[in-house]
XYZ file of C-alpha atoms in Angstrom:
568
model
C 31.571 -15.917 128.380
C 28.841 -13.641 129.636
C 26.613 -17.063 128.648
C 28.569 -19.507 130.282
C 28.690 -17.843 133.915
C 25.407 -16.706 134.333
C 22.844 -18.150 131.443
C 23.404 -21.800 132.266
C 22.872 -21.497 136.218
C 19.338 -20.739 134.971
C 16.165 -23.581 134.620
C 14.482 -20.977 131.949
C 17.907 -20.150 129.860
C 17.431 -20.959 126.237
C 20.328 -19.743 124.155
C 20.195 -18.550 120.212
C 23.449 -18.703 118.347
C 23.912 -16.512 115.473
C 27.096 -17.289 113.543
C 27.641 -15.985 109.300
C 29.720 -18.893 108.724
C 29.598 -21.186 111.412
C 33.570 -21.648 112.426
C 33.690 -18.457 115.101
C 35.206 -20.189 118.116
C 33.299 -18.550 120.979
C 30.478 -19.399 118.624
C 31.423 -23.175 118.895
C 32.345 -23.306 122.272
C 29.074 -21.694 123.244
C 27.406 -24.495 121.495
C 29.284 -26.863 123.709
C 28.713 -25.177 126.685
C 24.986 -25.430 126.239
C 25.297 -29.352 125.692
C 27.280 -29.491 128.806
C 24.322 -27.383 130.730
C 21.592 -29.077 129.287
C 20.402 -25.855 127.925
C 17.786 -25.603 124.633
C 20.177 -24.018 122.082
C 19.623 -23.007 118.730
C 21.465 -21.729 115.454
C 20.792 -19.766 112.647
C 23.854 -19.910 109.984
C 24.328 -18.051 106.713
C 26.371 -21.496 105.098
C 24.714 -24.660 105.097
C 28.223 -26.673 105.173
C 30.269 -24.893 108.341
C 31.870 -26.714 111.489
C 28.652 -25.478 113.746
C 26.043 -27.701 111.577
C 28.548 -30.486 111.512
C 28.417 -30.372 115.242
C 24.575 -30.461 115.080
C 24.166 -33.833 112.793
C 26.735 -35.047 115.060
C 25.268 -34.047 119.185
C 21.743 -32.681 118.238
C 21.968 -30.973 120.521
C 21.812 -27.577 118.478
C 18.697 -27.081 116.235
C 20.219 -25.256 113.151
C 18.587 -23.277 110.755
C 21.198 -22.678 107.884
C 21.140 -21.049 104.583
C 23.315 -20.236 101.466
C 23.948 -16.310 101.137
C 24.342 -15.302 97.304
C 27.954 -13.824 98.338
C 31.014 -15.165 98.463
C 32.742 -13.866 101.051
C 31.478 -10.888 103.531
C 33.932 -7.911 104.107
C 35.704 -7.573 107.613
C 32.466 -5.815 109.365
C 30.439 -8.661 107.992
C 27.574 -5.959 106.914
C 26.057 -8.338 104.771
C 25.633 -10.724 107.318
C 23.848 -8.742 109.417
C 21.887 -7.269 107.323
C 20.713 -10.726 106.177
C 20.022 -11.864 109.324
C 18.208 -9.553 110.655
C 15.554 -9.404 107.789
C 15.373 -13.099 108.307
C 14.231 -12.733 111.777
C 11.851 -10.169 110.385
C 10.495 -12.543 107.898
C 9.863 -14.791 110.725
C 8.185 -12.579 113.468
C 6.629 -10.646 110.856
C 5.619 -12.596 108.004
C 6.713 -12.350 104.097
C 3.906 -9.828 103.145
C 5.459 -7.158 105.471
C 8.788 -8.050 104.907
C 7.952 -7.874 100.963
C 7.032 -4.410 101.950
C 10.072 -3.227 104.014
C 12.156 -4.176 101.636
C 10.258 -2.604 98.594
C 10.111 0.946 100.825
C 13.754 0.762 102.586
C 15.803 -1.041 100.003
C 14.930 0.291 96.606
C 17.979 2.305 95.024
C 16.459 5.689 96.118
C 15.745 5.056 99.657
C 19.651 3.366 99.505
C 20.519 6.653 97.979
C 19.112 9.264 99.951
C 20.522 7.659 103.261
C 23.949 7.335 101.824
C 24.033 10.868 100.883
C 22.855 12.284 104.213
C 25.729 10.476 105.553
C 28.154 11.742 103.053
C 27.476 14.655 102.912
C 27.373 15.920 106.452
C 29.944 18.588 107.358
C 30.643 17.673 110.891
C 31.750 14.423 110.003
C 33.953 15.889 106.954
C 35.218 18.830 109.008
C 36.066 16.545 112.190
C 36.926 13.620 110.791
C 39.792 12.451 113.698
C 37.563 13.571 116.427
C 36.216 10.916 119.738
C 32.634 10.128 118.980
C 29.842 10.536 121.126
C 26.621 8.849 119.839
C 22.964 9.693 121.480
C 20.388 7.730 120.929
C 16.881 7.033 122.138
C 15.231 3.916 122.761
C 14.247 2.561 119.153
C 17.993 4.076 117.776
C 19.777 2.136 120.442
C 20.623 -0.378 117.550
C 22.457 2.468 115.376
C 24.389 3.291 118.466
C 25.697 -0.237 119.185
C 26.281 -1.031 115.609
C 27.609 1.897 114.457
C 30.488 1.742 118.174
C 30.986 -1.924 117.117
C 31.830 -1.205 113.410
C 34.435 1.689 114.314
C 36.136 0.569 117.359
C 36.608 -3.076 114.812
C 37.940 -0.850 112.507
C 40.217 1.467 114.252
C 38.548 4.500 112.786
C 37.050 6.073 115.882
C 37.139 5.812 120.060
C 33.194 5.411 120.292
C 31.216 6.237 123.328
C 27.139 5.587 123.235
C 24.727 7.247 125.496
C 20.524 7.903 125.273
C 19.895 11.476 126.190
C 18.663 10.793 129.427
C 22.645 8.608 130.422
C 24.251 11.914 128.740
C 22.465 14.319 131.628
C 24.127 12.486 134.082
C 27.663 13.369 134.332
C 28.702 12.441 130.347
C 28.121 15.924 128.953
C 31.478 16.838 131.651
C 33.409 15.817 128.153
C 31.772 18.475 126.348
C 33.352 21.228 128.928
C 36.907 21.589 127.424
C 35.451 22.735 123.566
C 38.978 22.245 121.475
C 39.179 18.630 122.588
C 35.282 17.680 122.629
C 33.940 14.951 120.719
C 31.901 15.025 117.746
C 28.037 14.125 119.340
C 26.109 11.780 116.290
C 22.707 12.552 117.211
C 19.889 10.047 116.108
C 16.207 9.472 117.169
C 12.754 8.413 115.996
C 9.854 9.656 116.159
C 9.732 8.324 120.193
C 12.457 10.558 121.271
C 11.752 14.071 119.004
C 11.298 16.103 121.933
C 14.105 15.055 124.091
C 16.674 15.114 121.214
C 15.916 18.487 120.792
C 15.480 19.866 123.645
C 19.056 18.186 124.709
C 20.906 19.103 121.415
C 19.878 23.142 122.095
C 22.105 22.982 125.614
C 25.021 21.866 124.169
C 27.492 24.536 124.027
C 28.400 26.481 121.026
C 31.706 24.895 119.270
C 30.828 21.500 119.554
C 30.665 19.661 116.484
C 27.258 17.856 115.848
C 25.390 15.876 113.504
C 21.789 15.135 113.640
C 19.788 12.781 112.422
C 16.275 11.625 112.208
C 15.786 7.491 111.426
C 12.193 6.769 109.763
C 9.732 4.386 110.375
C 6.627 3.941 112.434
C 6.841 0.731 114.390
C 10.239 -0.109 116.224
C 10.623 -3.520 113.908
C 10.871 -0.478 110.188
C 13.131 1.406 112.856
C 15.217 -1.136 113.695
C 16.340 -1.979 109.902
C 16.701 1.779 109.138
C 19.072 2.090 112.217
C 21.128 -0.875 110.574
C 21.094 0.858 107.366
C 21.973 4.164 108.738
C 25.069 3.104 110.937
C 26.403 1.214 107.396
C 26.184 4.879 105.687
C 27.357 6.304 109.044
C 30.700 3.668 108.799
C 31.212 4.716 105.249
C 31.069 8.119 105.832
C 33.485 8.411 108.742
C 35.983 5.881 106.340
C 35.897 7.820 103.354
C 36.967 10.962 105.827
C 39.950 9.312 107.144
C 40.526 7.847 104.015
C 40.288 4.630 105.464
C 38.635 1.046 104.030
C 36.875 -0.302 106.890
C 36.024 -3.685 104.759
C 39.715 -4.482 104.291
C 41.978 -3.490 106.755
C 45.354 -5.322 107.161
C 44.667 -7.486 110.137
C 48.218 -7.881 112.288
C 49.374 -11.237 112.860
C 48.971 -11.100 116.516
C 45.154 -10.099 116.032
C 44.827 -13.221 113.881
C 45.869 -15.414 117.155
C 43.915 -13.496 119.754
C 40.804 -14.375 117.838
C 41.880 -17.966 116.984
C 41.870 -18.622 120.697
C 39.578 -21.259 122.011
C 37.097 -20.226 125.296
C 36.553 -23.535 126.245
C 39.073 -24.228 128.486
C 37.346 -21.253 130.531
C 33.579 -22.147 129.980
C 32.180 -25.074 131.798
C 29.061 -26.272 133.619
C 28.264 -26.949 136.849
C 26.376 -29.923 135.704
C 28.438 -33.003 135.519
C 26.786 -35.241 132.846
C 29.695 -37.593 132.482
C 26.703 -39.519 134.669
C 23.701 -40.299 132.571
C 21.653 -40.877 135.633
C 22.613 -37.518 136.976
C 21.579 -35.545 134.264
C 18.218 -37.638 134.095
C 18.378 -36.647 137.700
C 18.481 -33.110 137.142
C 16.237 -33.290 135.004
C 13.545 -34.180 137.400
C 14.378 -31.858 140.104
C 16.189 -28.939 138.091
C 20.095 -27.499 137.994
C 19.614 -25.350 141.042
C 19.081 -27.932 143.351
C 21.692 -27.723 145.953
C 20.534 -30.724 148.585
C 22.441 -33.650 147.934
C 20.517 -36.288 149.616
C 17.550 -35.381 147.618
C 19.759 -35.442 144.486
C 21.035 -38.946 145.504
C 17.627 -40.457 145.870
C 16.736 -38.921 142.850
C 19.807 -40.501 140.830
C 19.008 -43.775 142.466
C 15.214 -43.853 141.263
C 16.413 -43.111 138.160
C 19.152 -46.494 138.332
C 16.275 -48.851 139.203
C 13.314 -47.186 136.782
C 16.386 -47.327 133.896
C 16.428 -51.320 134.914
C 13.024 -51.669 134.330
C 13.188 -50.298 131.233
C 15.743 -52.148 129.514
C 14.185 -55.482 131.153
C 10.878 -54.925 129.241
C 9.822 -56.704 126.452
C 8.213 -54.017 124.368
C 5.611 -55.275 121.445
C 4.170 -51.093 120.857
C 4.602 -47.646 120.778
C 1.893 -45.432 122.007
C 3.703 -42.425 120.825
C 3.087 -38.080 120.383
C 2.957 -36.006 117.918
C 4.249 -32.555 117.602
C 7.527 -32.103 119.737
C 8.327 -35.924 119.555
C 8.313 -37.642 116.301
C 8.527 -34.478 114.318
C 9.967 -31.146 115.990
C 7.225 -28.533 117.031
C 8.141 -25.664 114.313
C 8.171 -28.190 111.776
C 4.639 -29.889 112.907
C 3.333 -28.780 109.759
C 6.180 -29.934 107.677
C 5.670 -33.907 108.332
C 7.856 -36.749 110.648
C 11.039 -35.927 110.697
C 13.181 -38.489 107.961
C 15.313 -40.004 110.381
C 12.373 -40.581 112.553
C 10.251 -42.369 109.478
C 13.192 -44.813 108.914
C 13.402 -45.596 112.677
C 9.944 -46.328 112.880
C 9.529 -47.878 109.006
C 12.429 -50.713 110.493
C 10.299 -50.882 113.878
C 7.277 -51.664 111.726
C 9.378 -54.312 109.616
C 10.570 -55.784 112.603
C 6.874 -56.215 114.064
C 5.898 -53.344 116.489
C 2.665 -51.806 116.487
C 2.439 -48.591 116.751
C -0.043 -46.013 117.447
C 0.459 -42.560 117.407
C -1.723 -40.377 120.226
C -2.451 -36.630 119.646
C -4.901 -33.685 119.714
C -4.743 -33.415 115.901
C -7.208 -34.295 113.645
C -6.932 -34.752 109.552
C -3.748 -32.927 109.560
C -1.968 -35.386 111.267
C -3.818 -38.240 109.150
C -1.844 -36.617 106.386
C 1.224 -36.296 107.646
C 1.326 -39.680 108.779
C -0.159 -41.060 105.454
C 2.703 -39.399 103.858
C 5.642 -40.341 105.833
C 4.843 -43.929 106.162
C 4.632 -46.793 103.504
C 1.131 -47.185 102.145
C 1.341 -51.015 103.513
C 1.638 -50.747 107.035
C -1.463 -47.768 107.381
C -3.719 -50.878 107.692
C -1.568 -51.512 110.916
C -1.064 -48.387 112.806
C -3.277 -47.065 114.979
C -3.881 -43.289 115.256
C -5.787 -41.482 118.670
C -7.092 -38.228 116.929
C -8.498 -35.078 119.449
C -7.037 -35.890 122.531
C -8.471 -39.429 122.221
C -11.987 -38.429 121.444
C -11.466 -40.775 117.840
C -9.102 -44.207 117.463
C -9.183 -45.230 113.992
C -6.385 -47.280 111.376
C -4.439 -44.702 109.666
C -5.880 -46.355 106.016
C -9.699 -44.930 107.180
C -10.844 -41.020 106.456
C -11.311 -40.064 109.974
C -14.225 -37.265 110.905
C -14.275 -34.854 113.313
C -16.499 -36.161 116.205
C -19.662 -34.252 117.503
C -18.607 -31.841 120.173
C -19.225 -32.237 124.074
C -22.401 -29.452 124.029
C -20.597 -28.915 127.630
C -18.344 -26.994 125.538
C -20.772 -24.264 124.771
C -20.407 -23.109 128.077
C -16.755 -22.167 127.784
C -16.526 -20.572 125.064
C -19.444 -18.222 125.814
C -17.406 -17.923 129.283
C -14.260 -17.218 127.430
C -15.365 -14.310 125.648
C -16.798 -12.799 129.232
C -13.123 -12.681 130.691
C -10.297 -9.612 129.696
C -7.544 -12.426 129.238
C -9.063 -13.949 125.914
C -11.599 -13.070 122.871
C -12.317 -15.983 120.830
C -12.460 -14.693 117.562
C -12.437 -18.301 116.106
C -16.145 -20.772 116.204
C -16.913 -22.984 118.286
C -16.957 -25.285 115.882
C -13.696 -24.807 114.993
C -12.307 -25.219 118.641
C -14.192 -28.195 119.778
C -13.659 -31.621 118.057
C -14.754 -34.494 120.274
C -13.926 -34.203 123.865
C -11.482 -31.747 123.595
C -11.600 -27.866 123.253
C -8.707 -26.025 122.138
C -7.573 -22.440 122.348
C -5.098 -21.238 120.037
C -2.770 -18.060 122.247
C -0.112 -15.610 121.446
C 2.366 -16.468 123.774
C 3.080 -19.646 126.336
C 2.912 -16.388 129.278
C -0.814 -15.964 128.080
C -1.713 -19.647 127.661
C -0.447 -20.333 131.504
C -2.893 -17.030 132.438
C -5.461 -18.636 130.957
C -5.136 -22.033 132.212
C -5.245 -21.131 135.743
C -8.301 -18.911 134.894
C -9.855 -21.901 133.595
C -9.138 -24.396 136.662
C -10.662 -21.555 138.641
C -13.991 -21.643 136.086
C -13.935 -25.662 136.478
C -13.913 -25.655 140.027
C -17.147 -22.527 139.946
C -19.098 -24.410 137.544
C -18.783 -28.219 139.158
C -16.842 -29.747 135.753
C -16.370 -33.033 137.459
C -13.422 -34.551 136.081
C -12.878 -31.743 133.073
C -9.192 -31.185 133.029
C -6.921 -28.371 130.909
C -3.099 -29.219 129.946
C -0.913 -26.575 127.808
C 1.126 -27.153 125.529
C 3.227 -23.904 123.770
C 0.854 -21.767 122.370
C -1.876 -23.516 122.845
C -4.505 -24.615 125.761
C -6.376 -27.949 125.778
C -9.528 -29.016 127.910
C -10.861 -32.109 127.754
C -14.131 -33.318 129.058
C -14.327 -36.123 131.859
C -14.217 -38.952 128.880
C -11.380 -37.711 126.868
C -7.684 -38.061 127.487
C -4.642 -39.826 125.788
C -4.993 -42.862 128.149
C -7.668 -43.630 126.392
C -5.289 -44.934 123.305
C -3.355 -46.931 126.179
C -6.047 -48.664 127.263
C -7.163 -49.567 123.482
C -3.815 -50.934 122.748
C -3.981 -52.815 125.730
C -7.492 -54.788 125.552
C -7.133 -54.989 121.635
C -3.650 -56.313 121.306
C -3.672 -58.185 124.881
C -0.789 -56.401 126.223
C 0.162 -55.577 129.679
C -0.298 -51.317 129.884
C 2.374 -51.259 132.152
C 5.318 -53.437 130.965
C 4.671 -54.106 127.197
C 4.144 -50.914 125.949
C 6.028 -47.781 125.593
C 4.952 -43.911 125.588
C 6.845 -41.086 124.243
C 5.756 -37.975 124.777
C 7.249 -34.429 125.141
C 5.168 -32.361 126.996
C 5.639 -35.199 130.270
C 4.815 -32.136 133.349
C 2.086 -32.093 134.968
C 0.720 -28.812 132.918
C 1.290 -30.655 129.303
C -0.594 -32.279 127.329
C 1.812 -35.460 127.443
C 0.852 -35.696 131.333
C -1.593 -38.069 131.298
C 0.080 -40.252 127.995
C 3.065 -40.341 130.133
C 2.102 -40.241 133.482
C 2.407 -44.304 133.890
C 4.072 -47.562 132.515
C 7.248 -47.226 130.330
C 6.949 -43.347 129.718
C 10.176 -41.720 128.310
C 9.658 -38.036 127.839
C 11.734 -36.093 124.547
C 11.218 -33.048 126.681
C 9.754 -32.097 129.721
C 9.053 -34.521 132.755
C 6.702 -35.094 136.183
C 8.079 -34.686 139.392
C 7.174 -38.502 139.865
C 9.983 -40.895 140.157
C 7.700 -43.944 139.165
C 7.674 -42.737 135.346
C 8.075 -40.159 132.830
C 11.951 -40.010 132.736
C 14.134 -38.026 129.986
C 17.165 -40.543 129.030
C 17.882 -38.238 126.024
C 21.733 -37.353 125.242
C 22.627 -34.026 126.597
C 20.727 -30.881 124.518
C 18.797 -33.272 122.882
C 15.212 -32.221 122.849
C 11.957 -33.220 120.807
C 12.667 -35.509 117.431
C 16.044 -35.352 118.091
C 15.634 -37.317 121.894
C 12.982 -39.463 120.272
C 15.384 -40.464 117.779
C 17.837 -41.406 120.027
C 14.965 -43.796 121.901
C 13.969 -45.746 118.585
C 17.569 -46.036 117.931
C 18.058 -48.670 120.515
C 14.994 -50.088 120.738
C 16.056 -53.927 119.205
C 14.765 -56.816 118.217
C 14.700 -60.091 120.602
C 12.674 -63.119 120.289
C 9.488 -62.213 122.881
C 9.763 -58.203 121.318
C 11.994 -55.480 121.260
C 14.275 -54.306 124.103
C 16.096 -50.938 124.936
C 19.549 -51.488 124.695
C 22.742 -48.931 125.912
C 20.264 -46.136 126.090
C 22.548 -44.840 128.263
């Protein structure tokens, strides 16, 4: 709910769903909630066959990530579940050497075994078993303190209250005053909060029950799993107590109904897409806008650009890469299958296409791969930025690099924002010069930083686009128009009216601008300010392969080419 009143008022919300089997109801309506906002959303499931991914395959307008768990059934605190997740996320952010490692330190049988017996064996917990809880935590041990509160108030077993040292000092430590009825204080810290713990834990007056603990680990990710660990031990501990089975309590009837209600009712948007033309309208401009007129003029460029659209006879595709005919986490992975079968009956049906990206030989094999050995001596393919055009069927080479180049990279590794640890030969391919960065906040530093370097060194027509992770700058002769223009004089088409660009990164920062920035552009993504092109038409939360799919969908076969047909 917390979601649906605040997260989808916002341009930069993106939402992850986490859901063990994929039926919760808030998890559900959440998912529909996003769709209704317009809002990236994405899922990560322990069951591969659960109403969520249904709702996927159906909208996609959730990108789910589901696997099979070798259990069953999880018990009623779903501790398998979480556990499982999180270590997935690790896996991810992390890689599967370290994880290999975590798990080899944290969950052999006598790491398992030594935190289990801490837990039961700790006399305050045995000698107060009925007592309030008060749990104090520092920073990196917040996660024991919510888990460990979410598993007993669940449960029944305990009224939980969670403070970090520093919330206890003011005003919490009152509870403490009135010895007979105090609760029992779980104290747990890392190595970040040693001092404090201590220090705090030596004022609290004689009488009170406490239990202290220390959770390992030397980076917060290894504290993190141990808290998780911990507050499963902690659970048991406090259960076996009260003689009480947390996993398996008898769950009234009327508890059963409260959590079969549906949200929905009480989650909504403040988007209205029952209008295609709005949403492609707010899409231009963003959700916040709150001026009418300019959202009518908006919704009205988008009625007569839509009707130039579907009025063109299209006879190619001048399409993107990564983020539009495969999704950008899988660019490594190949064209998404529903994509290849869209395009292999586009190709049967007589399209040409060409496919226009800043890859090189990678791409050559993905493409090679997804498509049918007979139609690579008919598609096109604009490698670096447009620094090569070759078939698909010939071995393409990385072109000799602008020696302009030279001069950035020696710049780069002058400035505090970036060290290019990487060759220059490795970077530059062609016209185009790419930088490989940590995060999309560091890649818009840089770009700025290197608009400010083009305008002190006179780069005459040099431009840089971003795109995720990465920054691209091409030299005055390089750009993705250049595959436009080579469809155009080679297959005697009309750039502006016979030929259709798809593209996801459409703003006037990505690397789609230029691709996108004229003619019949539809964007799977992102889009220009300008109402003369670039316009999403995608089905709401669809982003990336899945909006591209739903553009080569209705793309259909007439006499003098192929038409778009009830795109919207």
């Amino acid at each position: 709910m917390e979601f649906a009143t605040k997260g989808a008022r916002f341009e930069s919300t993106k939402i992850m769903l986490l859901s063990a089997e994929g039926k919760n109801t808030d998890i559900l309506a959440s998912a529909k909630t996003a769709a209704m906002a317009d809002i990236s959303c994405a899922a990560v499931t322990l069951k591969k066959n659960s109403p969520l991914v249904e709702y996927s395959e159906q909208t996609g307008s959730v990108r789910t990530y589901s696997y099979d768990m070798p259990w069953e059934k999880d018990g009623y605190l779903a501790t398998n579940s979480l556990i499982a997740t999180v270590i997935l996320f690790y896996k991810a952010l992390f890689g599967p050497e370290e994880t290999d490692q975590l798990i080899s330190r944290e969950f052999n049988a006598g790491s398992l075994r030594k935190y289990r017996n801490q837990w039961l064996t700790c006399r305050a917990i045995l000698e107060y078993p009925t007592r309030p809880i008060l749990v104090l935590h520092d920073t990196l041990t917040k996660p024991f303190a919510i888990d460990l509160e979410s598993k007993l108030a669940e449960s029944a077993l305990a009224n939980v209250e969670i403070a970090d040292y520093r919330q206890f000092a003011h005003g919490r430590h009152l509870r403490l005053v009135n010895i007979s009825k105090a609760p029992l204080i779980i104290s747990v810290n890392s190595y970040t909060g040693e001092n404090i713990a201590t220090e705090t834990l030596k004022l609290v007056p004689a009488g009170v029950p406490v239990a202290v603990f220390r959770v390992s680990g030397q980076t917060p990710q290894e504290i993190l799993i141990t808290s998780l660990l911990m507050a499963s031990f902690a659970t048991e501990s406090i259960a076996k107590a009260s003689d009480v089975d947390p996993g398996q309590p008898t769950i009234p009837q009327f508890g059963r109904d409260i959590h079969k209600l549906d949200p929905s009712k009480d989650l909504h948007s403040d988007i209205c897409i029952e209008d295609a033309h709005g949403l492609a309208a707010y899409r231009k401009i963003g959700r916040t806008t709150s001026n009418s007129e300019q959202f009518s003029k908006v919704v009205d460029a988008s009625h007569r650009y839509y009707s130039k659209l579907c009025s063109a006879s299209i006879k190619a595709i001048v399409s993107d890469f990564d983020g539009t005919l495969c999704n950008t986490e899988g660019r490594y992975d190949g064209m998404c299958p529903e994509i290849r079968e869209e395009l292999s009956r586009l190709l049967r049906e007589g399209i040409t296409l060409v496919v226009a990206s800043g890859r090189g030989d990678s791409l050559q094999r993905c493409l090679r791969q997804a498509i049918d050995t007979k139609y690579h001596d008919s598609i096109w393919v604009g490698y670096y930025g447009g620094s090569v055009i070759e078939k698909l069927n010939v071995d393409v080479q990385p072109p000799p690099a602008n020696i302009g180049f030279q001069e950035i990279y020696e710049w780069l590794n002058s400035i505090a924002i970036y060290h290019s640890k990487r060759p220059l030969e490795d970077m530059a391919k062609g016209g185009q010069f790419t930088i490989r960065l940590e995060s999309n906040a560091q890649a818009q530093k840089l770009l700025m930083a290197i608009r400010s370097w083009f305008i002190d060194t006179d780069k005459i027509g040099w431009r840089v686009f971003s795109s995720g992770h990465s920054v691209d700058v091409l030299d005055s002769n390089t750009s993705k128009r250049n595959v436009i223009e080579f469809v155009a004089e080679n297959f005697n088409l009309c750039p502006k009216s016979e030929i259709l660009r798809l593209g996801d990164s459409g703003h006037e920062e990505g690397n789609d601008f230029e691709l996108l920035s004229g003619g019949l552009s539809l964007s799977a993504d992102k889009v220009t300010s300008s109402l003369l092109s670039c316009w999403n038409y995608a089905p709401p939360g669809n982003r990336q392969a899945r909006a591209t799919l739903s553009y080569l969908k209705h793309l259909t076969k007439f006499k003098d080419g192929h038409r778009i047909s009830q795109l919207i």
